[in-house]
GROMACS .gro file of N, CA and C in nm:
model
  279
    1UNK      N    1  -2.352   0.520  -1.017
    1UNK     CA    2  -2.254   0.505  -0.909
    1UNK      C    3  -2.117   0.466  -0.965
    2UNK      N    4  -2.091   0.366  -1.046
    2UNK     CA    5  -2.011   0.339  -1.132
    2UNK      C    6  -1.927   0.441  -1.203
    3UNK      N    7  -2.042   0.548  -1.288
    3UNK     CA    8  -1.932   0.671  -1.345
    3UNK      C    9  -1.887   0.738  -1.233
    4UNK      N   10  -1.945   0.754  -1.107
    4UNK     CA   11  -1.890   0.857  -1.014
    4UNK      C   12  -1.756   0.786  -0.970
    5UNK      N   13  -1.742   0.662  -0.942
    5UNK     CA   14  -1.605   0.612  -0.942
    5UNK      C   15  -1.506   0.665  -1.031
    6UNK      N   16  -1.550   0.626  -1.170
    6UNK     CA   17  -1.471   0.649  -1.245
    6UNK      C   18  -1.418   0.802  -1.233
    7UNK      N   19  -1.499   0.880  -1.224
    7UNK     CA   20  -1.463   1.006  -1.241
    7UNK      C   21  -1.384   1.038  -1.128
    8UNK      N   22  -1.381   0.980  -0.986
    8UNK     CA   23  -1.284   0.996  -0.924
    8UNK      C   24  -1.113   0.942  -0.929
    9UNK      N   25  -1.116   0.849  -0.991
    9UNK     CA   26  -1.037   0.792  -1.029
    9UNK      C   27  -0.956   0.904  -1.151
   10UNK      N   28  -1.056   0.933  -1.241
   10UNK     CA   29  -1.006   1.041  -1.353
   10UNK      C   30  -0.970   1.134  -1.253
   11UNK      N   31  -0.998   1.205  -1.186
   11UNK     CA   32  -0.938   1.321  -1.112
   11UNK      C   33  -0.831   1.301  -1.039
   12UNK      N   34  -0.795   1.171  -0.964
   12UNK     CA   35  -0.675   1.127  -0.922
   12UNK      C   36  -0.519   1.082  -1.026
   13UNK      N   37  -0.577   1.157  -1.102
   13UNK     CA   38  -0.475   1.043  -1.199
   13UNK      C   39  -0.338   1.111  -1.175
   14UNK      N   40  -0.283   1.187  -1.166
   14UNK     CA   41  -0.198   1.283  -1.146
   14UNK      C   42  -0.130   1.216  -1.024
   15UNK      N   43  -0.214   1.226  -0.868
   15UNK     CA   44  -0.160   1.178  -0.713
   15UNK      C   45  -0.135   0.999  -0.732
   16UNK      N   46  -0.198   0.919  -0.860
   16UNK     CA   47  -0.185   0.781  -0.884
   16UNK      C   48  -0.088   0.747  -0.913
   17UNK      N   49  -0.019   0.828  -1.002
   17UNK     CA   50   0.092   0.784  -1.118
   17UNK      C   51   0.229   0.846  -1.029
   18UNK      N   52   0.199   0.971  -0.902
   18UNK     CA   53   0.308   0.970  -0.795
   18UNK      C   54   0.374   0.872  -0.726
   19UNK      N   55   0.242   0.807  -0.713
   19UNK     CA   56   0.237   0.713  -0.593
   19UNK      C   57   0.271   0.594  -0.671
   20UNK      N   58   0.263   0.532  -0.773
   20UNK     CA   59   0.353   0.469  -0.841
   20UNK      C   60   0.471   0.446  -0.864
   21UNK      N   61   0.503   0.582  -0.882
   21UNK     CA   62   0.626   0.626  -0.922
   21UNK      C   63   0.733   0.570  -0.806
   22UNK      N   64   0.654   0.682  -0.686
   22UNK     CA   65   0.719   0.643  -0.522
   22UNK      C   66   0.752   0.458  -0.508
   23UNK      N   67   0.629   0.421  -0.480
   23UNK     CA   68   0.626   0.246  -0.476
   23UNK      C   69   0.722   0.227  -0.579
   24UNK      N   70   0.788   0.238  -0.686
   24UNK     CA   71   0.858   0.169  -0.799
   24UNK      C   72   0.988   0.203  -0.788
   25UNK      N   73   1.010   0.293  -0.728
   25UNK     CA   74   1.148   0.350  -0.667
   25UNK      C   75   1.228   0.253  -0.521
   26UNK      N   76   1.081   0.215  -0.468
   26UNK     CA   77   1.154   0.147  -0.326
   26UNK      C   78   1.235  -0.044  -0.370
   27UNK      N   79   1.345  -0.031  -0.333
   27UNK     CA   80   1.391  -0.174  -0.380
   27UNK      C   81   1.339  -0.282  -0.242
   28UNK      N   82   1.246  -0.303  -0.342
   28UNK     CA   83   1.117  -0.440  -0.263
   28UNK      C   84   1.153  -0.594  -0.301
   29UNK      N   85   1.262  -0.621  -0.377
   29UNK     CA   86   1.271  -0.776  -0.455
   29UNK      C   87   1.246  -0.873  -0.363
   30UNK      N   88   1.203  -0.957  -0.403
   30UNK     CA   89   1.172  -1.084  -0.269
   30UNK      C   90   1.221  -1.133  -0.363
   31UNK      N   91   1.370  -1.212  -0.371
   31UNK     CA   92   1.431  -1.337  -0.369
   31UNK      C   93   1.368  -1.446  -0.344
   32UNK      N   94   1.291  -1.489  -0.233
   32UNK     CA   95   1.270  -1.600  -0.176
   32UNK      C   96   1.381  -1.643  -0.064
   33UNK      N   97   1.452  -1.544  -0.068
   33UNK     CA   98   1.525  -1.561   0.064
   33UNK      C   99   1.457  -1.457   0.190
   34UNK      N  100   1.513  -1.560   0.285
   34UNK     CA  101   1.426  -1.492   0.401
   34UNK      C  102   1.452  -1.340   0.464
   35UNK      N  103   1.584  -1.280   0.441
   35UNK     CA  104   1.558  -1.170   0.428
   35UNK      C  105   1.545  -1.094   0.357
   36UNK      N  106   1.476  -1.146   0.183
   36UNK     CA  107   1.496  -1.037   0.106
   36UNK      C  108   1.343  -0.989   0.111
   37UNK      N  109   1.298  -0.862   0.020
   37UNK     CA  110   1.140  -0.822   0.036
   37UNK      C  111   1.176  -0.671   0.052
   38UNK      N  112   1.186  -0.642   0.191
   38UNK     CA  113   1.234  -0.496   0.239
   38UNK      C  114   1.081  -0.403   0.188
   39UNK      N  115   0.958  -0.521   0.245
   39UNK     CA  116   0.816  -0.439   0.252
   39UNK      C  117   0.828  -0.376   0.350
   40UNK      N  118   0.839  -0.348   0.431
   40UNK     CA  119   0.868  -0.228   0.551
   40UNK      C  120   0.881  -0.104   0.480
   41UNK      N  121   0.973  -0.085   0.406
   41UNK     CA  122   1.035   0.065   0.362
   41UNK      C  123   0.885   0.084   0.255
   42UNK      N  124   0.797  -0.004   0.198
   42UNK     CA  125   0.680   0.039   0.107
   42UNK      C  126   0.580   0.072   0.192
   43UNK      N  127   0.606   0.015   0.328
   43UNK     CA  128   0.447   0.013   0.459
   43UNK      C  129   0.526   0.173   0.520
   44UNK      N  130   0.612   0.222   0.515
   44UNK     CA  131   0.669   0.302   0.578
   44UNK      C  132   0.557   0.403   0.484
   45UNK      N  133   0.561   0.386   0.361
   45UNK     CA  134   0.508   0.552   0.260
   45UNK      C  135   0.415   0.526   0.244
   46UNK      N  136   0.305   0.431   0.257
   46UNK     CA  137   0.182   0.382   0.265
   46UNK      C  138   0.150   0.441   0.394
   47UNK      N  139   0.191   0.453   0.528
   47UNK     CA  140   0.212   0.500   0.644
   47UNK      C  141   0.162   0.593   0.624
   48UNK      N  142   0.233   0.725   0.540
   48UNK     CA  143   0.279   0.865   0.571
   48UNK      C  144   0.160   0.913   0.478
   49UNK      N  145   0.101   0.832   0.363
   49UNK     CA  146  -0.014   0.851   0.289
   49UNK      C  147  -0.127   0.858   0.329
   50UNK      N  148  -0.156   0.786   0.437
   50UNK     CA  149  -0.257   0.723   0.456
   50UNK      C  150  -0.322   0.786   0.617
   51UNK      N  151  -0.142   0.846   0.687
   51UNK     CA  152  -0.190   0.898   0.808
   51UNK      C  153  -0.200   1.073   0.717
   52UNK      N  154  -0.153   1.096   0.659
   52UNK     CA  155  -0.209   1.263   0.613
   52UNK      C  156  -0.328   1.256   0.548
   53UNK      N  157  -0.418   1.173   0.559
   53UNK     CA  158  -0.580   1.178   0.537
   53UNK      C  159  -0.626   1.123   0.660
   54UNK      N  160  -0.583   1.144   0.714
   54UNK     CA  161  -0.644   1.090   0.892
   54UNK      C  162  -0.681   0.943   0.910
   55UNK      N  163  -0.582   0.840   0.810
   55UNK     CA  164  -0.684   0.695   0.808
   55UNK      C  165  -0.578   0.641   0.920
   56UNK      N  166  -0.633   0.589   1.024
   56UNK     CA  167  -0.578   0.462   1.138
   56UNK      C  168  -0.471   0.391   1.025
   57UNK      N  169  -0.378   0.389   1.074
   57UNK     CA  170  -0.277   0.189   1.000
   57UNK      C  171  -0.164   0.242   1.081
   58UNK      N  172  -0.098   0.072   1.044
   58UNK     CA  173   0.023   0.024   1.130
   58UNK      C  174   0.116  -0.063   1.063
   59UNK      N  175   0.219  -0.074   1.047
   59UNK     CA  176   0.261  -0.158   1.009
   59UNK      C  177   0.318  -0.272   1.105
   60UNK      N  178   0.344  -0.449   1.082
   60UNK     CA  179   0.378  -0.512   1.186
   60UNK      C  180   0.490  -0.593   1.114
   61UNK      N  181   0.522  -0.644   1.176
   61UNK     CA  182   0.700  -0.709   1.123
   61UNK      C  183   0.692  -0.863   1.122
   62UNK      N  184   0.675  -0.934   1.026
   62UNK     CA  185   0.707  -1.092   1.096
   62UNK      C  186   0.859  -1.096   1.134
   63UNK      N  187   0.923  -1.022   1.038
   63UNK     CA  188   1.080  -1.053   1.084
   63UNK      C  189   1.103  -0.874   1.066
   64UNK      N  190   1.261  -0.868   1.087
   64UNK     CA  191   1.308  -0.705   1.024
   64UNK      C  192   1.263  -0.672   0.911
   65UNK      N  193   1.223  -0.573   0.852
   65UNK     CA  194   1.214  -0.524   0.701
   65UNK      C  195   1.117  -0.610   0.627
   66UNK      N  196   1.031  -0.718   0.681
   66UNK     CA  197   0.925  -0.784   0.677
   66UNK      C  198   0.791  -0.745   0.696
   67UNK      N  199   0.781  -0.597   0.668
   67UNK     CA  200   0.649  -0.535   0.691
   67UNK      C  201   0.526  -0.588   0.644
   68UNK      N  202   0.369  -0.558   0.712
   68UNK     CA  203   0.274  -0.610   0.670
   68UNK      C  204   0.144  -0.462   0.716
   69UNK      N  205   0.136  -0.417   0.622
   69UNK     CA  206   0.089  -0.317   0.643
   69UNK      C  207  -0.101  -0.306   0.660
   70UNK      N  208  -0.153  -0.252   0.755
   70UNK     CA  209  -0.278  -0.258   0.803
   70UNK      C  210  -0.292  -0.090   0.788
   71UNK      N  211  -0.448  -0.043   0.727
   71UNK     CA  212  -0.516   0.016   0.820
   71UNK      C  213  -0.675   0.004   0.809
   72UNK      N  214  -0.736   0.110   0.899
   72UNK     CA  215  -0.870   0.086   0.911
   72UNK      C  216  -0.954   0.202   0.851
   73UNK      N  217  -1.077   0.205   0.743
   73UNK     CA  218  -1.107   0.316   0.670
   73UNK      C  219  -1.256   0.346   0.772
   74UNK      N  220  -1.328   0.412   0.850
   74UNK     CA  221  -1.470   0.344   0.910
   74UNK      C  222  -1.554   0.404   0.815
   75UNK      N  223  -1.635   0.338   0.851
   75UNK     CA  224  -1.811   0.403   0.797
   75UNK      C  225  -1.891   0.422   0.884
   76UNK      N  226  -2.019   0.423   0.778
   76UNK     CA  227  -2.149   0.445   0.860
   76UNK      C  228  -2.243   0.295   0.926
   77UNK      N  229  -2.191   0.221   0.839
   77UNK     CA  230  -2.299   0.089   0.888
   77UNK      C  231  -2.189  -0.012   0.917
   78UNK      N  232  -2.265  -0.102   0.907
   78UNK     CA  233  -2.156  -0.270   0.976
   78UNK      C  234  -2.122  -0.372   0.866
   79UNK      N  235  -2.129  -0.309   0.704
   79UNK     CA  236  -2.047  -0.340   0.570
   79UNK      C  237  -1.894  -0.371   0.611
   80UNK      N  238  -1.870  -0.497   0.561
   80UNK     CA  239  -1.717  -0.478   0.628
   80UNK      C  240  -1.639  -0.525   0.413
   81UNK      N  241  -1.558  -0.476   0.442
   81UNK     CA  242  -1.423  -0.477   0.325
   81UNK      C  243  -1.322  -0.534   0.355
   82UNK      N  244  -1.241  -0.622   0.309
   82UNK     CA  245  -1.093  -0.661   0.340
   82UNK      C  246  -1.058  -0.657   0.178
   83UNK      N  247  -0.949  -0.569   0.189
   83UNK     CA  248  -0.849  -0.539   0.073
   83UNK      C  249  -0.711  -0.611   0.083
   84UNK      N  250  -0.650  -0.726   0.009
   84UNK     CA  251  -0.530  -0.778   0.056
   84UNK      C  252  -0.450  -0.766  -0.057
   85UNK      N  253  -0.322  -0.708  -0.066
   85UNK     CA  254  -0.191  -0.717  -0.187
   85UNK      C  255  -0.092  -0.750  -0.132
   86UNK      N  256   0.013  -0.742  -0.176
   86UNK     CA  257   0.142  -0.757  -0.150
   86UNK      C  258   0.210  -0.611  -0.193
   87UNK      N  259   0.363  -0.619  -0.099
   87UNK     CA  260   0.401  -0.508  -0.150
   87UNK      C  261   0.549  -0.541  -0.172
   88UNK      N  262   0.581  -0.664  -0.232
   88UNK     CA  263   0.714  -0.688  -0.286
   88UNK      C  264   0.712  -0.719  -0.408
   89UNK      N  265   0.778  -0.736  -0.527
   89UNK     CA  266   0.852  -0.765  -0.608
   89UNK      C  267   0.925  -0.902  -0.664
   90UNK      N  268   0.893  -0.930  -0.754
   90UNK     CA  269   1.006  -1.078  -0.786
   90UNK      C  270   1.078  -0.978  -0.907
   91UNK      N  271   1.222  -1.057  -0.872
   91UNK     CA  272   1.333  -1.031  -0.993
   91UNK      C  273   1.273  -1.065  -1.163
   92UNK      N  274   1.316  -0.979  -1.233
   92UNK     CA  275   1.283  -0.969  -1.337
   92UNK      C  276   1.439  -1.064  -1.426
   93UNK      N  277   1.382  -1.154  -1.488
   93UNK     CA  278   1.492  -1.244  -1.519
   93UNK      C  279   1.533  -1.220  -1.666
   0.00000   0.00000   0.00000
């Protein structure tokens, strides 16, 4: 089960290193000031990824440009998963 991961992973490597690319392009810095971050504009392409494979998500706002991005993958049984990251940035000093 393990190599079959892997091997999917090997076959993605190409759509991985896009989607990197994309995420590394969006200016996400969280300062530590309250409006810096600008996770919204990363929940925005996480959005557009995630709804062109038919997966449910949303993004929600604590403040403007304060995105917190959700979605829902289903299955077959009542296994539940919670996946949590961040999608900002600290300044590189």
């Amino acid at each position: 089960a393990l190599q079959k991961l892997f091997d999917m992973v090997d076959e993605a490597t190409d759509e991985l290193v896009e989607l990197q690319q994309e995420l590394v392009r969006i200016q996400s810095v969280n300062t530590g000031a309250p409006d810096s971050g600008n996770e919204t504009e990363v929940c925005r392409l996480l959005e557009q990824r995630f709804s062109a494979e038919g997966i449910p998500n949303m993004t929600l706002e604590s403040a403007p440009g304060r995105g917190n991005f959700i979605a829902h993958i289903g299955g077959k049984n009542s296994a539940r998963l919670m996946f949590m990251s961040h999608t900002d940035v600290v300044p590189v000093e």
